Amino acid sequence: MKYLVTGGAGFIGSALTKQLLERGDDVAILDSLEHPVHPNGVPFKPLPPDAMFVHGSVTDRDAWTRALQGVDRVFHLAGYADYQPDFSHFFEINTTSTALLYELLATGEFGVEKVVVASSQAIYGEAAYECPTHGKFMAEPRPLTQLELHNWDVICTRCGAVSKPIASNEEHVAPHNSYSISKYALEMITHRLGKRYDIASAAVRYSIVHGSGQSFLNAYSGALRSFATRMLNGNPAVVFEDGEQFRDYVNIADVTRANLLVMDSPAADYRSFNIGGNQWVSVKELAELVDTVIGNNLGWEAPGLYRVGDTRHVVSDVSNLQALGWNPEVSLRESIEEYIGWLSSIGDVPDTFTQSQKVMERLGVLRRVSD
Ligand SMILES: NC(=O)c1ccc[n+]([C@@H]2O[C@H](COP(=O)([O-])OP(=O)(O)OC[C@H]3O[C@@H](n4cnc5c(N)ncnc54)[C@H](O)[C@@H]3O)[C@@H](O)[C@H]2O)c1
């Protein structure tokens, strides 16, 4: 079987490529080696010599055409994820690329039997809540005037009651930024055009993925990178809001298994699946665990910073994937140990949080509450 993995030089794509090669499949990689993950266009990690590498963009018809030769199955993971306000770029890389893939497959000139595309938990936006009086609802983004008052809770718009977060299942989405809207559109293209042209297709919505091999240069790669690079440089972790936000975290090995399961299961066709850690963990608990693993007793601080459009709590319900026979197997602590071990093996790691904080403050994405 021959697979094409777009974004195969990146964090999730390279782990998937390794697994496919180990089980004896042929792999082609289509990747444009984007900054900052691959500085100066040099792969962050060496590319596997036994995979065919096409250096090109998923926005380029010719690059797709070269990469799709002889391919049976496609994992489309190349994507743009950031907090930058370059809205159109999200749609160009995440959405238009997917339309281009189906445009090519619809010609019937390629023998692709199945496509799995990478989506995101971000598609749930401010996510699912339950009001004690009015029941379940998908929350709207919290107003800036509320956040300015250090009031972080999600409230019911009908009665103003503080509402309880509940795990988000695949049924209801509420994307509210350019990244998540571009991913929702990618899913619609995948399911609708896949079905119309009889190309088996599925989407996977990752929660926050952890593991070795994740670029610490990617400003979007989340709290673990930020806490670890702060603490390895002798500084306490910085948490946004009050650190009570709930998230779920999933290890790269579990993500790779889930990707393969969705690809191999006809029961997954034309559906979207959450891939998450199945555990509610607050951001400050994550900081404390990182501190324990590093062992420097630096702790964390909450200096009153918040990100515009950030989600208060979001945790994915993974029961649909469990019904296919998957469960997360790597604990959060093991995942953190793996990441810190890998980061420490690189040598001196810069405090990338402090660098990205300045950029985000300049762009108005990261704000500080007034006293
Ligand atoms: N890592 C996570 O926690 C997470 C969470 C939710 C969703 N996702 C999604 O999963 C996918 C993979 O994420 P990742 O963590 O491996 O990211 P990554 O940044 O490590 O890898 C992405 C790869 O895509 C390549 N790429 C970017 N633009 C391209 C283009 N125009 N043409 C060809 N290649 C291009 C990059 O060079 C990079 O190698 C992305 O679509 C991302 O949106 C990731």
Coordinates of C-alpha atoms and ligand atoms in Angstrom, one line a residue:
M1 CA 0.0 0.0 0.0
K2 CA 1.3 3.5 -0.9
Y3 CA 0.5 6.5 1.3
L4 CA 0.9 10.2 0.8
V5 CA 1.4 12.2 4.0
T6 CA 1.2 15.9 3.5
G7 CA 3.0 17.8 6.3
G8 CA 5.0 14.6 6.7
A9 CA 8.1 16.5 7.9
G10 CA 6.1 18.0 10.8
F11 CA 5.4 16.7 14.3
I12 CA 2.4 14.4 13.7
G13 CA 3.2 13.7 10.0
S14 CA 6.7 12.5 10.8
A15 CA 5.5 10.1 13.5
L16 CA 2.9 8.7 11.2
T17 CA 5.4 8.3 8.4
K18 CA 7.7 6.4 10.7
Q19 CA 5.0 4.0 11.7
L20 CA 3.8 3.4 8.1
L21 CA 7.4 2.7 7.0
E22 CA 7.9 0.3 10.0
R23 CA 4.8 -1.7 9.1
G24 CA 6.1 -2.1 5.5
D25 CA 4.1 0.5 3.6
D26 CA 5.5 2.9 1.0
V27 CA 5.3 6.6 1.8
A28 CA 5.5 9.8 -0.2
I29 CA 5.8 13.1 1.8
L30 CA 4.6 16.4 0.4
D31 CA 5.9 19.3 2.6
S32 CA 7.1 22.8 1.9
L33 CA 9.3 22.9 5.0
E34 CA 7.7 26.0 6.5
H35 CA 9.2 28.5 8.9
P36 CA 9.3 28.5 12.0
V37 CA 9.1 24.7 12.3
H38 CA 11.8 24.2 9.7
P39 CA 14.2 27.2 10.1
N40 CA 15.5 28.4 6.7
G41 CA 13.7 25.6 5.0
V42 CA 15.9 22.9 6.6
P43 CA 14.0 20.0 8.0
F44 CA 13.7 20.2 11.8
K45 CA 14.4 16.5 11.9
P46 CA 16.1 14.4 9.1
L47 CA 13.6 13.1 6.6
P48 CA 13.4 9.3 6.4
P49 CA 15.6 8.2 3.4
D50 CA 13.2 5.4 2.5
A51 CA 10.2 7.8 2.0
M52 CA 9.9 9.7 -1.3
F53 CA 10.0 13.5 -0.6
V54 CA 8.2 16.1 -2.7
H55 CA 9.3 19.6 -1.7
G56 CA 6.3 21.7 -2.5
S57 CA 3.1 23.3 -1.3
V58 CA -0.3 21.8 -0.9
T59 CA -1.6 25.0 -2.7
D60 CA 0.3 23.9 -5.8
R61 CA -1.5 21.7 -8.3
D62 CA 1.8 20.4 -9.9
A63 CA 3.2 19.5 -6.5
W64 CA 0.0 17.5 -5.7
T65 CA 0.2 15.8 -9.1
R66 CA 3.8 14.7 -8.6
A67 CA 3.1 13.5 -5.0
L68 CA -0.1 11.6 -5.8
Q69 CA 1.6 9.2 -8.4
G70 CA 0.8 5.6 -7.5
V71 CA -0.7 6.6 -4.1
D72 CA -3.6 4.5 -2.6
R73 CA -4.3 6.5 0.5
V74 CA -3.8 10.1 1.6
F75 CA -3.2 11.7 5.1
H76 CA -3.6 15.4 4.6
L77 CA -1.9 16.9 7.6
A78 CA -0.2 20.0 6.2
G79 CA -1.7 23.0 7.9
Y80 CA -1.4 26.5 9.1
A81 CA -2.1 27.0 12.8
D82 CA -1.2 30.3 14.5
Y83 CA -2.6 33.3 16.4
Q84 CA -1.6 35.7 13.6
P85 CA -4.3 37.9 12.1
D86 CA -3.5 36.9 8.5
F87 CA -7.0 35.4 8.1
S88 CA -6.9 34.5 4.4
H89 CA -3.7 32.5 4.8
F90 CA -5.6 30.0 7.0
F91 CA -8.1 29.3 4.2
E92 CA -5.5 29.1 1.5
I93 CA -3.4 26.5 3.3
N94 CA -6.1 24.5 5.2
T95 CA -9.2 24.8 3.0
T96 CA -8.2 25.6 -0.6
S97 CA -5.5 22.9 -0.4
T98 CA -8.3 20.3 0.5
A99 CA -10.5 21.5 -2.3
L100 CA -7.6 21.2 -4.7
L101 CA -6.9 17.6 -3.6
Y102 CA -10.6 16.6 -4.3
E103 CA -10.5 18.6 -7.6
L104 CA -7.6 16.4 -8.7
L105 CA -9.1 13.1 -7.3
A106 CA -12.4 13.9 -9.0
T107 CA -10.7 13.7 -12.4
G108 CA -10.4 9.9 -11.9
E109 CA -6.7 10.1 -13.0
F110 CA -5.5 8.9 -9.6
G111 CA -6.1 5.6 -7.8
V112 CA -6.7 7.1 -4.3
E113 CA -9.2 5.0 -2.3
K114 CA -9.3 6.9 1.0
V115 CA -8.4 10.3 2.4
V116 CA -8.1 11.3 6.1
V117 CA -7.7 15.0 6.9
A118 CA -6.4 16.7 10.0
S119 CA -8.9 18.9 11.8
S120 CA -8.8 20.3 15.3
Q121 CA -10.6 20.5 18.6
A122 CA -10.6 24.3 18.0
I123 CA -13.7 23.6 15.9
Y124 CA -15.7 23.6 19.2
G125 CA -14.9 27.2 19.8
E126 CA -15.9 28.2 23.3
A127 CA -17.3 24.7 23.5
A128 CA -20.1 22.9 25.3
Y129 CA -21.6 24.0 28.7
E130 CA -24.6 23.2 30.9
C131 CA -26.6 25.9 32.7
P132 CA -28.2 24.7 35.9
T133 CA -31.6 26.0 34.7
H134 CA -31.5 26.1 30.9
G135 CA -29.5 22.9 30.1
K136 CA -26.9 22.3 27.5
F137 CA -25.6 25.0 25.0
M138 CA -22.6 25.9 22.8
A139 CA -21.0 29.0 24.4
E140 CA -20.2 32.2 22.6
P141 CA -16.8 33.7 23.0
R142 CA -16.5 35.7 26.2
P143 CA -16.7 39.5 25.7
L144 CA -13.5 41.5 26.2
T145 CA -15.3 43.7 28.7
Q146 CA -15.9 40.7 30.9
L147 CA -12.3 39.4 30.7
E148 CA -11.0 42.9 31.5
L149 CA -12.8 42.5 34.9
H150 CA -10.9 39.3 35.6
N151 CA -14.2 37.4 35.2
W152 CA -13.2 34.3 33.3
D153 CA -16.3 32.1 33.7
V154 CA -18.7 31.2 30.9
I155 CA -22.2 32.3 31.8
C156 CA -25.6 31.4 30.4
T157 CA -26.7 34.1 28.1
R158 CA -30.4 33.5 29.1
C159 CA -30.0 33.8 32.9
G160 CA -26.4 34.9 33.6
A161 CA -25.7 31.8 35.7
V162 CA -22.1 30.4 35.8
S163 CA -22.2 27.3 33.7
K164 CA -20.5 24.0 33.9
P165 CA -18.2 22.8 31.0
I166 CA -19.1 19.4 29.5
A167 CA -17.1 17.3 27.1
S168 CA -17.6 18.2 23.4
N169 CA -18.8 15.4 21.2
E170 CA -18.6 15.6 17.4
E171 CA -22.2 16.5 16.9
H172 CA -22.1 20.3 17.6
V173 CA -19.4 22.7 16.5
A174 CA -19.0 26.4 17.0
P175 CA -15.8 27.6 15.2
H176 CA -15.1 31.2 15.9
N177 CA -11.7 32.1 14.5
S178 CA -10.0 31.9 11.1
Y179 CA -8.2 28.7 12.0
S180 CA -11.2 26.7 13.3
I181 CA -13.5 28.0 10.5
S182 CA -10.9 27.0 7.9
K183 CA -10.8 23.5 9.5
Y184 CA -14.6 23.2 9.6
A185 CA -14.7 24.1 5.9
L186 CA -12.0 21.5 5.3
E187 CA -14.2 18.9 6.9
M188 CA -17.2 19.9 4.8
I189 CA -15.2 19.5 1.6
T190 CA -13.9 16.2 2.8
H191 CA -17.2 14.6 3.7
R192 CA -19.4 16.1 0.9
L193 CA -17.0 15.9 -2.1
G194 CA -15.7 12.6 -0.9
K195 CA -19.2 11.1 -0.9
R196 CA -20.2 12.7 -4.1
Y197 CA -17.1 11.3 -6.0
D198 CA -17.1 8.0 -4.1
I199 CA -13.7 8.6 -2.4
A200 CA -13.9 7.2 1.1
S201 CA -13.0 10.1 3.4
A202 CA -12.8 10.9 7.2
A203 CA -11.6 13.8 9.4
V204 CA -9.8 13.6 12.8
R205 CA -10.1 16.4 15.3
Y206 CA -7.0 16.4 17.5
S207 CA -6.9 17.8 21.0
I208 CA -3.5 19.1 22.2
V209 CA -0.9 16.6 21.0
H210 CA 2.3 16.0 23.0
G211 CA 5.4 14.0 22.4
S212 CA 9.1 14.0 21.4
G213 CA 9.8 15.6 18.1
Q214 CA 7.5 18.5 18.5
S215 CA 9.1 21.7 17.4
F216 CA 9.7 24.1 20.3
L217 CA 9.9 26.9 17.6
N218 CA 6.2 26.6 16.8
A219 CA 4.4 29.3 18.7
Y220 CA 1.1 27.4 18.4
S221 CA 2.5 24.2 20.0
G222 CA 1.0 25.1 23.3
A223 CA 1.4 25.2 27.0
L224 CA 3.8 22.3 27.4
R225 CA 6.3 23.9 25.1
S226 CA 5.9 27.2 26.9
F227 CA 6.2 25.8 30.4
A228 CA 9.1 23.6 29.6
T229 CA 11.2 26.2 27.8
R230 CA 10.5 28.7 30.6
M231 CA 11.5 26.2 33.3
L232 CA 14.5 24.8 31.5
N233 CA 15.8 28.4 31.4
G234 CA 15.3 28.8 35.2
N235 CA 12.0 30.8 35.1
P236 CA 8.6 29.9 36.5
A237 CA 5.8 28.9 34.0
V238 CA 3.4 31.7 33.0
V239 CA -0.2 30.7 32.8
F240 CA -2.9 32.8 31.1
E241 CA -6.1 33.9 33.0
D242 CA -6.1 32.1 36.4
G243 CA -4.7 28.7 35.2
E244 CA -8.0 27.0 36.0
Q245 CA -8.8 26.4 32.3
F246 CA -9.5 22.7 31.5
R247 CA -7.9 21.0 28.5
D248 CA -7.2 17.5 27.4
Y249 CA -3.8 16.3 26.2
V250 CA -3.0 13.3 24.1
N251 CA 0.3 11.5 23.3
I252 CA 1.7 11.3 19.7
A253 CA 1.8 7.5 19.9
D254 CA -1.9 7.3 20.7
V255 CA -2.6 9.9 17.9
T256 CA -0.7 7.8 15.4
R257 CA -2.7 4.7 16.3
A258 CA -5.9 6.6 16.1
N259 CA -5.0 8.0 12.6
L260 CA -4.3 4.5 11.3
L261 CA -7.5 3.1 12.8
V262 CA -9.6 5.8 11.2
M263 CA -7.9 5.2 7.9
D264 CA -8.3 1.4 8.1
S265 CA -12.0 1.4 9.3
P266 CA -14.8 1.6 6.7
A267 CA -17.1 2.4 9.6
A268 CA -15.2 5.7 9.9
D269 CA -16.0 6.9 6.4
Y270 CA -17.6 10.3 6.0
R271 CA -17.4 11.0 9.7
S272 CA -15.3 13.2 12.0
F273 CA -13.6 11.8 15.1
N274 CA -12.2 13.4 18.2
I275 CA -8.7 12.2 19.2
G276 CA -8.1 13.3 22.8
G277 CA -6.7 12.4 26.2
N278 CA -10.1 11.6 27.8
Q279 CA -9.0 13.4 30.9
W280 CA -9.8 16.9 32.4
V281 CA -6.6 18.6 33.3
S282 CA -6.3 22.3 34.4
V283 CA -3.5 24.4 32.9
K284 CA -2.0 24.9 36.3
E285 CA -2.1 21.2 37.0
L286 CA -0.1 20.8 33.7
A287 CA 2.4 23.5 34.9
E288 CA 2.8 21.7 38.3
L289 CA 3.4 18.3 36.5
V290 CA 6.0 19.9 34.3
D291 CA 7.7 21.4 37.3
T292 CA 7.7 18.0 39.1
V293 CA 9.2 16.3 36.0
I294 CA 12.0 18.9 35.6
G295 CA 12.5 19.0 39.4
N296 CA 13.6 22.6 39.8
N297 CA 10.7 23.7 42.0
L298 CA 10.1 26.9 40.0
G299 CA 6.3 26.8 40.1
W300 CA 4.0 29.0 38.0
E301 CA 2.7 32.6 38.0
A302 CA -0.5 34.1 36.6
P303 CA 0.4 37.8 35.8
G304 CA -3.1 38.7 34.5
L305 CA -2.5 37.8 30.8
Y306 CA -5.3 36.6 28.5
R307 CA -5.5 35.8 24.8
V308 CA -8.3 37.4 22.8
G309 CA -10.6 34.7 21.6
D310 CA -9.2 32.0 23.8
T311 CA -11.4 29.2 25.0
R312 CA -12.1 28.9 28.8
H313 CA -12.5 25.2 28.9
V314 CA -12.5 22.6 26.1
V315 CA -12.2 18.8 26.5
S316 CA -13.2 16.3 23.8
D317 CA -15.5 13.4 24.2
V318 CA -13.7 10.4 22.6
S319 CA -16.5 7.8 22.9
N320 CA -17.0 7.5 19.1
L321 CA -13.3 6.6 18.6
Q322 CA -13.5 4.2 21.6
A323 CA -16.4 2.5 19.9
L324 CA -14.0 1.8 17.0
G325 CA -11.7 0.1 19.5
W326 CA -9.2 2.9 20.5
N327 CA -8.2 4.2 23.9
P328 CA -5.5 6.6 24.9
E329 CA -2.7 4.5 26.5
V330 CA 0.1 6.9 27.4
S331 CA -0.4 8.9 30.6
L332 CA 0.1 12.7 30.8
R333 CA 3.0 12.3 33.1
E334 CA 4.7 9.8 30.6
S335 CA 4.0 12.2 27.8
I336 CA 5.7 15.1 29.7
E337 CA 8.6 12.9 30.6
E338 CA 9.0 11.9 27.0
Y339 CA 8.9 15.6 25.8
I340 CA 11.3 17.0 28.5
G341 CA 13.7 14.1 27.9
W342 CA 13.7 14.8 24.2
L343 CA 14.0 18.6 24.7
S344 CA 16.9 18.2 27.2
S345 CA 18.7 15.9 24.7
I346 CA 18.8 18.8 22.1
G347 CA 21.0 20.9 24.4
D348 CA 20.3 24.6 25.1
V349 CA 16.7 25.4 24.3
P350 CA 15.7 29.1 24.1
D351 CA 12.8 30.5 26.2
T352 CA 10.5 30.7 23.2
F353 CA 7.5 31.8 25.4
T354 CA 9.1 35.1 26.2
Q355 CA 9.8 35.7 22.4
S356 CA 6.3 34.8 21.3
Q357 CA 4.7 36.8 24.2
K358 CA 6.2 40.0 22.8
V359 CA 4.9 39.2 19.3
M360 CA 1.4 38.4 20.5
E361 CA 1.3 41.5 22.7
R362 CA 2.4 43.7 19.8
L363 CA -0.4 42.1 17.6
G364 CA -3.0 42.7 20.4
V365 CA -3.7 39.0 20.6
L366 CA -2.3 38.8 24.1
R367 CA -3.5 41.4 26.6
R368 CA -3.0 42.3 30.2
V369 CA -5.9 43.0 32.5
S370 CA -5.8 46.5 34.1
D371 CA -5.4 46.6 37.9
Ligands
LIG1 N1 -0.2 19.4 17.2 C1 -1.4 19.6 17.7 O1 -1.6 19.6 18.9 C2 -2.6 19.8 16.7 C3 -3.8 20.0 17.3 C4 -4.9 20.1 16.4 C5 -4.8 20.1 15.1 N2 -3.5 19.9 14.5 C6 -3.4 19.8 13.1 O2 -2.6 18.7 12.7 C7 -1.8 18.9 11.5 C8 -0.4 18.6 11.8 O3 0.1 19.4 12.9 P1 1.6 19.3 13.5 O4 1.5 19.5 15.0 O5 2.2 18.1 13.0 O6 2.2 20.6 12.9 P2 3.7 20.9 12.4 O7 3.7 22.4 12.2 O8 4.7 20.2 13.2 O9 3.7 20.2 10.9 C9 3.0 20.8 9.8 C10 3.8 20.5 8.6 O10 3.1 21.0 7.5 C11 4.0 21.6 6.6 N3 3.3 22.6 5.8 C12 2.7 23.8 6.3 N4 2.2 24.5 5.2 C13 2.4 23.7 4.1 C14 2.1 23.8 2.8 N5 1.5 24.9 2.3 N6 2.4 22.9 1.9 C15 3.1 21.7 2.3 N7 3.4 21.5 3.6 C16 3.1 22.5 4.5 C17 5.0 22.2 7.5 O11 6.3 22.5 6.8 C18 5.2 21.2 8.6 O12 6.2 20.2 8.3 C19 -2.1 20.4 11.2 O13 -3.0 20.4 10.1 C20 -2.6 21.0 12.4 O14 -3.5 22.1 12.2 C21 -2.4 19.7 15.3

